[in-house]
Short mmCIF file of C-alpha atoms in Angstrom, two decimals:
data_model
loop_
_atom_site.label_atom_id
_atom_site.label_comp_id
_atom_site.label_asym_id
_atom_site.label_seq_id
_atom_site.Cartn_x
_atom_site.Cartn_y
_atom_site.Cartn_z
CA UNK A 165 -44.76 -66.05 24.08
CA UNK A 166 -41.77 -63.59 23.88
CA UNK A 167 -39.58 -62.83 20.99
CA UNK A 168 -36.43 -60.89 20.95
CA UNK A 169 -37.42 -58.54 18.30
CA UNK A 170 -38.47 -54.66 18.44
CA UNK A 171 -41.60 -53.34 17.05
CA UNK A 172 -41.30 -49.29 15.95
CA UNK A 173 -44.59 -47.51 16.92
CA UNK A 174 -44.66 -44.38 14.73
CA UNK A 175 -47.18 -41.90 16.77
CA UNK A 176 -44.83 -43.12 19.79
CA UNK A 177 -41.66 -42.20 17.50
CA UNK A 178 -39.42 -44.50 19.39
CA UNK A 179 -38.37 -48.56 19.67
CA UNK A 180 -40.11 -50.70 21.71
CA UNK A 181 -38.03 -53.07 23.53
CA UNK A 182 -38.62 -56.71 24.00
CA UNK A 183 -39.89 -56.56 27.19
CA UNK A 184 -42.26 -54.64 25.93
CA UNK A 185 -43.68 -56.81 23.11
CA UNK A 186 -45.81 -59.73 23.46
CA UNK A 187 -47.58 -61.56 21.25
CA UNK A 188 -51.11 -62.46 20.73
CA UNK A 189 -50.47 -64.78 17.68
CA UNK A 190 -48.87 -68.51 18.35
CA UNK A 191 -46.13 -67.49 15.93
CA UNK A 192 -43.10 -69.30 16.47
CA UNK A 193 -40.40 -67.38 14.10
CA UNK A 194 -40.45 -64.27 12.18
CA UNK A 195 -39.33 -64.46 8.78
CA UNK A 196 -40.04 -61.17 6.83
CA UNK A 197 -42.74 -58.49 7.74
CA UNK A 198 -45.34 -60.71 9.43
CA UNK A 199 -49.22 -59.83 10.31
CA UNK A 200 -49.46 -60.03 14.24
CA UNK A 201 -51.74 -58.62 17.07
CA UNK A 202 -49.17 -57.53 19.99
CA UNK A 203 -49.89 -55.88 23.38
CA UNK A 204 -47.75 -53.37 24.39
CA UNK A 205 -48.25 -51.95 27.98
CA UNK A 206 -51.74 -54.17 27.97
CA UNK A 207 -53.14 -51.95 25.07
CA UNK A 208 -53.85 -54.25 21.82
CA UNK A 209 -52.24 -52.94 18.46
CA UNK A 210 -52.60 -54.32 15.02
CA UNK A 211 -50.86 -54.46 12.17
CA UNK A 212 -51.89 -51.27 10.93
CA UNK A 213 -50.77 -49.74 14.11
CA UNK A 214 -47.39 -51.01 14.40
CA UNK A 215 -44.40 -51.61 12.05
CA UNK A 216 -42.03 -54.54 12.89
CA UNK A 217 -38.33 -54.00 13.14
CA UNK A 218 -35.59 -56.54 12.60
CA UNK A 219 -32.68 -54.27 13.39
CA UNK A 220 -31.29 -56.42 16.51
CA UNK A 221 -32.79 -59.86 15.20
CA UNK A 222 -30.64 -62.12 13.94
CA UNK A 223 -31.52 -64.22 10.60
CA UNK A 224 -35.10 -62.61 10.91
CA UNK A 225 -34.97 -60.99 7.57
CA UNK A 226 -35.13 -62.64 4.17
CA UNK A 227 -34.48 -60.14 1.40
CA UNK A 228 -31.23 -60.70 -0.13
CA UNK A 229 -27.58 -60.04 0.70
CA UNK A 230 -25.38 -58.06 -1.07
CA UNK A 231 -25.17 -54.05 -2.18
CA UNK A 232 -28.79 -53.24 -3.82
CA UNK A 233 -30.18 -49.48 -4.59
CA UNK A 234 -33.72 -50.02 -4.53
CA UNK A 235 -36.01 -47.25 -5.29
CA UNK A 236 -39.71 -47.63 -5.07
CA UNK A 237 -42.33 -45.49 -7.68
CA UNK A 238 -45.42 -45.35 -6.04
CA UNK A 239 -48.73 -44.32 -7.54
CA UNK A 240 -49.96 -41.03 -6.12
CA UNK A 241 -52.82 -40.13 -9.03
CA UNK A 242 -56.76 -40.42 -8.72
CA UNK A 243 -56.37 -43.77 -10.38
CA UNK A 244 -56.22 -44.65 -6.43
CA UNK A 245 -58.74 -43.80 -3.41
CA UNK A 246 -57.62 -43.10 -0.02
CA UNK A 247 -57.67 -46.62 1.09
CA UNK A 248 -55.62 -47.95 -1.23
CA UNK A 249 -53.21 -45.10 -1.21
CA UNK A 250 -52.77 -46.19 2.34
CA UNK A 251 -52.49 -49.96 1.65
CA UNK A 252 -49.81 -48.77 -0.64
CA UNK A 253 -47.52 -47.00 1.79
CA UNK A 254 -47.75 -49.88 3.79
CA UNK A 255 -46.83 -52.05 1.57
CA UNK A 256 -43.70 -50.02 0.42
CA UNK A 257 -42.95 -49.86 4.39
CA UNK A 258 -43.25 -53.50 4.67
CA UNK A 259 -41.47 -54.37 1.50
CA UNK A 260 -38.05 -51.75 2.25
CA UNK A 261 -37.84 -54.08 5.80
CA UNK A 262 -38.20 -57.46 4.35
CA UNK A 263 -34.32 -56.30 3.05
CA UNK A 264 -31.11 -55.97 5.02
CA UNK A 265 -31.01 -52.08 5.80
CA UNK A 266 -27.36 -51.84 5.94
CA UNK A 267 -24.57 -49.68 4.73
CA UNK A 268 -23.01 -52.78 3.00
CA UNK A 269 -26.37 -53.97 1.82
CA UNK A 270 -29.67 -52.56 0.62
CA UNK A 271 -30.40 -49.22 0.28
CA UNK A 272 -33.79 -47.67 -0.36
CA UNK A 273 -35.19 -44.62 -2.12
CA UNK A 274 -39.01 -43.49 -3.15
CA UNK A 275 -40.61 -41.26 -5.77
CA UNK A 276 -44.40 -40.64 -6.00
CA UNK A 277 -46.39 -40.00 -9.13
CA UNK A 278 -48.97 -38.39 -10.81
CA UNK A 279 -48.94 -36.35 -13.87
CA UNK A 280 -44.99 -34.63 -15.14
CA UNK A 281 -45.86 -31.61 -12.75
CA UNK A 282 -46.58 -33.23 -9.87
CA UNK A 283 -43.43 -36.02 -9.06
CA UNK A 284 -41.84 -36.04 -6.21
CA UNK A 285 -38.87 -37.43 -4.50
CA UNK A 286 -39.81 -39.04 -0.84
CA UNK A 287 -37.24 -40.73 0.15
CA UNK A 288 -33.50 -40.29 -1.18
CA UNK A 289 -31.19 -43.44 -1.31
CA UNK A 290 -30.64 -44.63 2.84
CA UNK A 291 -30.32 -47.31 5.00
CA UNK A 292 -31.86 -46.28 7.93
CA UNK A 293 -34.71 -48.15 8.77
CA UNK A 294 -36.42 -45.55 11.37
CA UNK A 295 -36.02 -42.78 8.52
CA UNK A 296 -37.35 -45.34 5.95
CA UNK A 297 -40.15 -46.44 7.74
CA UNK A 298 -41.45 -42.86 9.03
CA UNK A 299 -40.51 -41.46 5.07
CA UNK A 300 -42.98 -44.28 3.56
CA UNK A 301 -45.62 -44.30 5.79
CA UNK A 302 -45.49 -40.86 6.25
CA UNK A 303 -46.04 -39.73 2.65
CA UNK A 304 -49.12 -37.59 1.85
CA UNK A 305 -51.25 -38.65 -1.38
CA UNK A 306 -50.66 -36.36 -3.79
CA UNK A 307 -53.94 -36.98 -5.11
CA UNK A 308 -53.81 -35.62 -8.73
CA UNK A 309 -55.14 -36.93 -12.15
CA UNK A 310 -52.68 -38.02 -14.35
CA UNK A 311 -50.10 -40.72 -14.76
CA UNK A 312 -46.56 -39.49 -16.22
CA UNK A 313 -44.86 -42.89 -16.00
CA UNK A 314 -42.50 -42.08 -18.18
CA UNK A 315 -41.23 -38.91 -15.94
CA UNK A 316 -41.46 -40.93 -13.01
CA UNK A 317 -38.90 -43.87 -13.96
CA UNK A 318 -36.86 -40.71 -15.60
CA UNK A 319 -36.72 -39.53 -11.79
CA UNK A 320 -36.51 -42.85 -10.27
CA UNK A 321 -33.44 -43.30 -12.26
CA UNK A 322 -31.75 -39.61 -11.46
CA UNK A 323 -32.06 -40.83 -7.36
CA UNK A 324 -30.48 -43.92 -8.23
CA UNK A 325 -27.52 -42.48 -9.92
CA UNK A 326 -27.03 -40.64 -6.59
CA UNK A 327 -26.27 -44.48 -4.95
CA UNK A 328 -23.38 -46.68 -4.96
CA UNK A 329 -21.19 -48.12 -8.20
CA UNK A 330 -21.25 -51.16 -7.06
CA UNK A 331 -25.11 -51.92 -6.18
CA UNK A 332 -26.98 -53.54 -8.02
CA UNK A 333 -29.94 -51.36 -8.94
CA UNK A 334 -33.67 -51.66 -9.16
CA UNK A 335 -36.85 -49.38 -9.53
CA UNK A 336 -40.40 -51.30 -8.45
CA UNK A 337 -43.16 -49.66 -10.26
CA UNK A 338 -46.69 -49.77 -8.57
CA UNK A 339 -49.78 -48.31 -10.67
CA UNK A 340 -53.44 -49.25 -11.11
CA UNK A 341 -54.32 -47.89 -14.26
CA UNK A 342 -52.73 -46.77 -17.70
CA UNK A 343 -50.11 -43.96 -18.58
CA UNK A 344 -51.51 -40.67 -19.13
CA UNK A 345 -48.95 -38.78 -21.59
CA UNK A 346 -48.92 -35.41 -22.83
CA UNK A 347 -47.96 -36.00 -26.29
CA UNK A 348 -44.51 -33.40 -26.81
CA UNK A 349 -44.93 -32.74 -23.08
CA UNK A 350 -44.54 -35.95 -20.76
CA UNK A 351 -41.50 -38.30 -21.86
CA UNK A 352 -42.57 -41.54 -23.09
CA UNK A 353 -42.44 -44.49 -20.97
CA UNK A 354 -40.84 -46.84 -23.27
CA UNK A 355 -38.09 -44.71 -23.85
CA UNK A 356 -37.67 -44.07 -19.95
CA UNK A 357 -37.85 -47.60 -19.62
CA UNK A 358 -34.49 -48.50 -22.09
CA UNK A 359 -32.46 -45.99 -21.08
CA UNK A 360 -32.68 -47.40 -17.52
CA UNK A 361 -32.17 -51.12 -18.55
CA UNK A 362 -29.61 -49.76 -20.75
CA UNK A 363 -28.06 -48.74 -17.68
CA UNK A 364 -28.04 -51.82 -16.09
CA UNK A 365 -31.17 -51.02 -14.16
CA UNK A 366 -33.73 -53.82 -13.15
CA UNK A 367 -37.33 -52.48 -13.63
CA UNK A 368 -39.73 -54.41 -12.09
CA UNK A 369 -43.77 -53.75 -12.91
CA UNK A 370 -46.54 -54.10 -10.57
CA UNK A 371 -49.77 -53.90 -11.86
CA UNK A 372 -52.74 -53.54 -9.41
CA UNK A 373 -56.61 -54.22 -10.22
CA UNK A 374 -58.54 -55.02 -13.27
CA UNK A 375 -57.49 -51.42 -14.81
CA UNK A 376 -54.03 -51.91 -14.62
CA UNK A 377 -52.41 -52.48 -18.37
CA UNK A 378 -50.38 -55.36 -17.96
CA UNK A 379 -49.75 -55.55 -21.45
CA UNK A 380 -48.34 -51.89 -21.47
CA UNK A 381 -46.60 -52.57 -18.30
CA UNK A 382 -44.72 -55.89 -19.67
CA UNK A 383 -43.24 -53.60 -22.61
CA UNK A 384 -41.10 -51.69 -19.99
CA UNK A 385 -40.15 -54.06 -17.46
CA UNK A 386 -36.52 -56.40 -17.91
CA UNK A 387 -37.41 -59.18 -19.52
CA UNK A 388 -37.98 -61.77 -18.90
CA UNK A 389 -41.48 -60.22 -18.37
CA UNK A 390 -43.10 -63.28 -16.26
CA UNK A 391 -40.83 -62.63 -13.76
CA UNK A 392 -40.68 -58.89 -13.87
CA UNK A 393 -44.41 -57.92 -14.77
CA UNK A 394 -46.53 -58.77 -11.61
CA UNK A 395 -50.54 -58.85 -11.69
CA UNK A 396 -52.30 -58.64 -8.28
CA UNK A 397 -55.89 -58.22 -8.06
CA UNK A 398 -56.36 -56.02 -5.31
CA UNK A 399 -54.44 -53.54 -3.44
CA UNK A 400 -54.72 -55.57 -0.52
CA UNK A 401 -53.00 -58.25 -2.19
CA UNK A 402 -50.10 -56.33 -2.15
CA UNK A 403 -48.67 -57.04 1.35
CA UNK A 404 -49.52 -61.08 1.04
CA UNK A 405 -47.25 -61.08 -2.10
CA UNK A 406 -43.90 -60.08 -0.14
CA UNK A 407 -41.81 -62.54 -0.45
CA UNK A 408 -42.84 -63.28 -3.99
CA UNK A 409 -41.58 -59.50 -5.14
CA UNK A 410 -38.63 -60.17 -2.71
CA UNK A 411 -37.76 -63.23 -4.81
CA UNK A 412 -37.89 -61.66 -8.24
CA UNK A 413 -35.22 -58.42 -6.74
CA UNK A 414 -32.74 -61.08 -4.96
CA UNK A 415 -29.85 -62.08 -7.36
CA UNK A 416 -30.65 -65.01 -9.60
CA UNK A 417 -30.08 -67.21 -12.93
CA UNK A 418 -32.70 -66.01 -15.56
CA UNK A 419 -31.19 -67.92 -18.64
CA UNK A 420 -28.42 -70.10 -19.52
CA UNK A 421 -27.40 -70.27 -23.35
CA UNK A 422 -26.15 -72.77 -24.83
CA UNK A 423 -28.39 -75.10 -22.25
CA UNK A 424 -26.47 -77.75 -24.18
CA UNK A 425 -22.56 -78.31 -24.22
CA UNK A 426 -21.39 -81.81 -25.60
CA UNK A 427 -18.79 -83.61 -23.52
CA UNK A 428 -15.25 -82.76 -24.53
CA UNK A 429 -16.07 -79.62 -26.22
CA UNK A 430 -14.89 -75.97 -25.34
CA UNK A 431 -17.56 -73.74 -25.16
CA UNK A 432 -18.52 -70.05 -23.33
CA UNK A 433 -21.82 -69.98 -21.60
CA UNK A 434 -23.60 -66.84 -21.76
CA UNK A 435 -25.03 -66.46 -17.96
CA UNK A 436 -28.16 -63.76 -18.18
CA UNK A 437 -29.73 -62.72 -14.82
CA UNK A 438 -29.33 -59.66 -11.85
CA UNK A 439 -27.24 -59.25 -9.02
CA UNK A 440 -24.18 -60.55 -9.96
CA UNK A 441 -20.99 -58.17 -8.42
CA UNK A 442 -16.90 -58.91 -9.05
CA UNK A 443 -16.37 -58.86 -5.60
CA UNK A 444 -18.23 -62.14 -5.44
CA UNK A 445 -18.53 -63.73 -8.34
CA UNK A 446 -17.82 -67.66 -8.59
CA UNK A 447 -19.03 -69.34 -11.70
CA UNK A 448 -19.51 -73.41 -11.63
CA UNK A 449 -20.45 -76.25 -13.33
CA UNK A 450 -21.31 -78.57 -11.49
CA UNK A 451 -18.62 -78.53 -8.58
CA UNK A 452 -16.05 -76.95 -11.06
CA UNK A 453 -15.18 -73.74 -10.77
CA UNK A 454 -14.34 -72.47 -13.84
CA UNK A 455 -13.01 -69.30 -15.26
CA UNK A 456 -15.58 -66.34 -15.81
CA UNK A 457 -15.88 -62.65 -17.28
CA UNK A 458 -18.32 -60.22 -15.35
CA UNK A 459 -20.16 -58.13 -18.33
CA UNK A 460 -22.29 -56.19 -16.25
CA UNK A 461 -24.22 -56.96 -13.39
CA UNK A 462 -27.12 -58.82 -15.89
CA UNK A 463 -24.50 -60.89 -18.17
CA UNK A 464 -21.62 -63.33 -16.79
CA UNK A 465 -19.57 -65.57 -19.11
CA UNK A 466 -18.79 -68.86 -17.74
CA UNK A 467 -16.00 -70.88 -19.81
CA UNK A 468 -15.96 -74.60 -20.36
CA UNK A 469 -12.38 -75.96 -21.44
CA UNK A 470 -11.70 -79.11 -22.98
CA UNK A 471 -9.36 -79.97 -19.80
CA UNK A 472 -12.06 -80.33 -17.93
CA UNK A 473 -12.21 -84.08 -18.38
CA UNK A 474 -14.52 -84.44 -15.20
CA UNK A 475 -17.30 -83.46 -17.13
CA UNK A 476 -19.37 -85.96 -18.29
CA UNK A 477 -22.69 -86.57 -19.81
CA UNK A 478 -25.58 -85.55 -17.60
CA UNK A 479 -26.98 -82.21 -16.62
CA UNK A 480 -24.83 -80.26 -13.94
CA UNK A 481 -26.14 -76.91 -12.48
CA UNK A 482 -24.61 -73.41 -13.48
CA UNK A 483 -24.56 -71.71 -10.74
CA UNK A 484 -23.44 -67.80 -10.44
CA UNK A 485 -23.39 -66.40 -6.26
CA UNK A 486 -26.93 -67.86 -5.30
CA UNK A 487 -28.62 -68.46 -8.58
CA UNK A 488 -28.52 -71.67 -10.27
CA UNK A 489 -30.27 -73.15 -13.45
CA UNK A 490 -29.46 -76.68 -15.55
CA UNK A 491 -27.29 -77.07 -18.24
CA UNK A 492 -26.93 -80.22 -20.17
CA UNK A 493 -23.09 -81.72 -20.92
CA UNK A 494 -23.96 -83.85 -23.41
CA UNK A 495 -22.23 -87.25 -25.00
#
């Protein structure tokens, strides 16, 4: 079978037409970065060999609409071997075009870590998907002891102030193993880590392997930590849990308080979650659209008025853009 998607062969440095791509696998639709043998020119490639490109596809990717700075921090210390440095960039590769790589939409940056002397910007902020696939894949290990998280979400967050005022904004933190400060040398994680969610910045955690401190890692992440402190096993792991980080950095309803409002009451709902922008912002109950007050891009206020007399007892869903959670109007 044929399918009207490009696939972008790096060591070839150009785009493969559609013509040119077949496909092994019986796969009838591509939704996200997919693992696929294709022939090109009767020579075999694999997944390793070949990146997937969804720039002329329509509805073929499934990150999330909507302005997002995204920059990834990627482990570069000994805590890693070869192998799994490699798995790594793949992943990040993979990950950057499960998102719409538009001017209008996502943008993506990358930063690679090992101890505070040895950090390194990869990528700046960009939507181009040929410059973001050859930057990720492209990156050499730095292959260095040490793990200065702290300095490394301190520079995560200097390339995101470099992106848009109207993104939402997001770092996703890969490591294996445990910080490795410098006491009155490295900066401290923790602190790194509130300054950027002071900021409005979503930090999401990914912790790879047995060695990997999830416990350490769920004190920096935006709460709430279940969704934003992810444990996979192995490195290889990463790439099957896609669309499951996707999920957790598209915008969304994390908590509704109060979840109770009793019929014929007046009442301001505090809204928590990510993603939410002015330019789009409709807050309902139910079907009603009520009035609203953008905070940030974590906190909406939906308001509940008394002449609302549609309302009734049962549970309607708060909804704010695409994410939506229950609250109860009770009797």
């Amino acid at each position: 079978a044929r399918y009207t998607c490009c696939v972008y062969y790096p060591t070839r440095d150009e785009f493969i037409s559609s013509e040119e791509l077949h496909c092994i696998a019986p796969v009838t639709t591509f939704v996200g970065p997919v693992s696929i043998e294709v022939a090109i020119n009767g020579v075999v490639f694999t997944e390793d060999d070949v990146t997937f490109n969804y720039e002329n596809c329509s509805d073929a990717v499934t990150g999330c609409p909507g302005p997002q700075d995204i920059v990834f921090l990627l482990d570069g210390s000994t805590n890693l071997d070869a192998t799994e440095f490699n798995i790594q960039r793949r992943f990040a590769s993979r990950l950057a075009n499960a998102f719409p790589l538009k001017e209008s939409e996502t943008h993506i940056g990358a930063v690679q870590f090992g101890d505070a002397s040895n950090i390194r910007t990869e990528l700046s902020l960009s939507s181009d998907r040929r410059a973001i696939t050859t930057g990720l894949e492209g990156m050499e290990w730095l292959n260095v002891p040490g793990t200065a998280i702290g300095d490394a979400i301190h520079m995560a967050h200097e390339v995101l102030m470099q992106g848009r005022q109207n993104s939402t904004k997001f770092i996703v933190l890969v490591t294996n193993g445990n910080e490795e400060v410098t006491p009155g040398t490295d900066l401290d994680p923790v602190t790194e880590a509130k300054k950027v969610k002071e900021d409005g910045v979503i930090l999401l955690g990914i912790g790879v392997g047995a060695d990997a401190n999830m416990t350490r890692l769920k004190e920096l992440v935006t709460q709430p930590v279940d969704g934003f402190a992810l444990p996979i096993q192995e490195f290889d792991q990463l790439i099957t849990n896609i669309d499951t980080i996707v999920s957790s950095l598209c915008p969304g309803i994390l908590s509704v308080s109060p979840a109770s409002v009793c019929e014929g009451e007046s009442a301001s709902i505090l809204v928590r979650g990510h993603g939410f922008h002015s330019g789009e912002l409709v807050c309902k109950i139910g079907e009603f659209e009520v009035a609203s007050t953008l905070v940030n891009s974590s906190v909406v206020y939906c308001y509940i008025n008394t002449s609302l007399h549609d309302i009734q007892r049962g549970e309607y869903p708060v909804s704010v853009g695409s994410g939506c959670v229950f609250c109860r109007i009770c009797g």
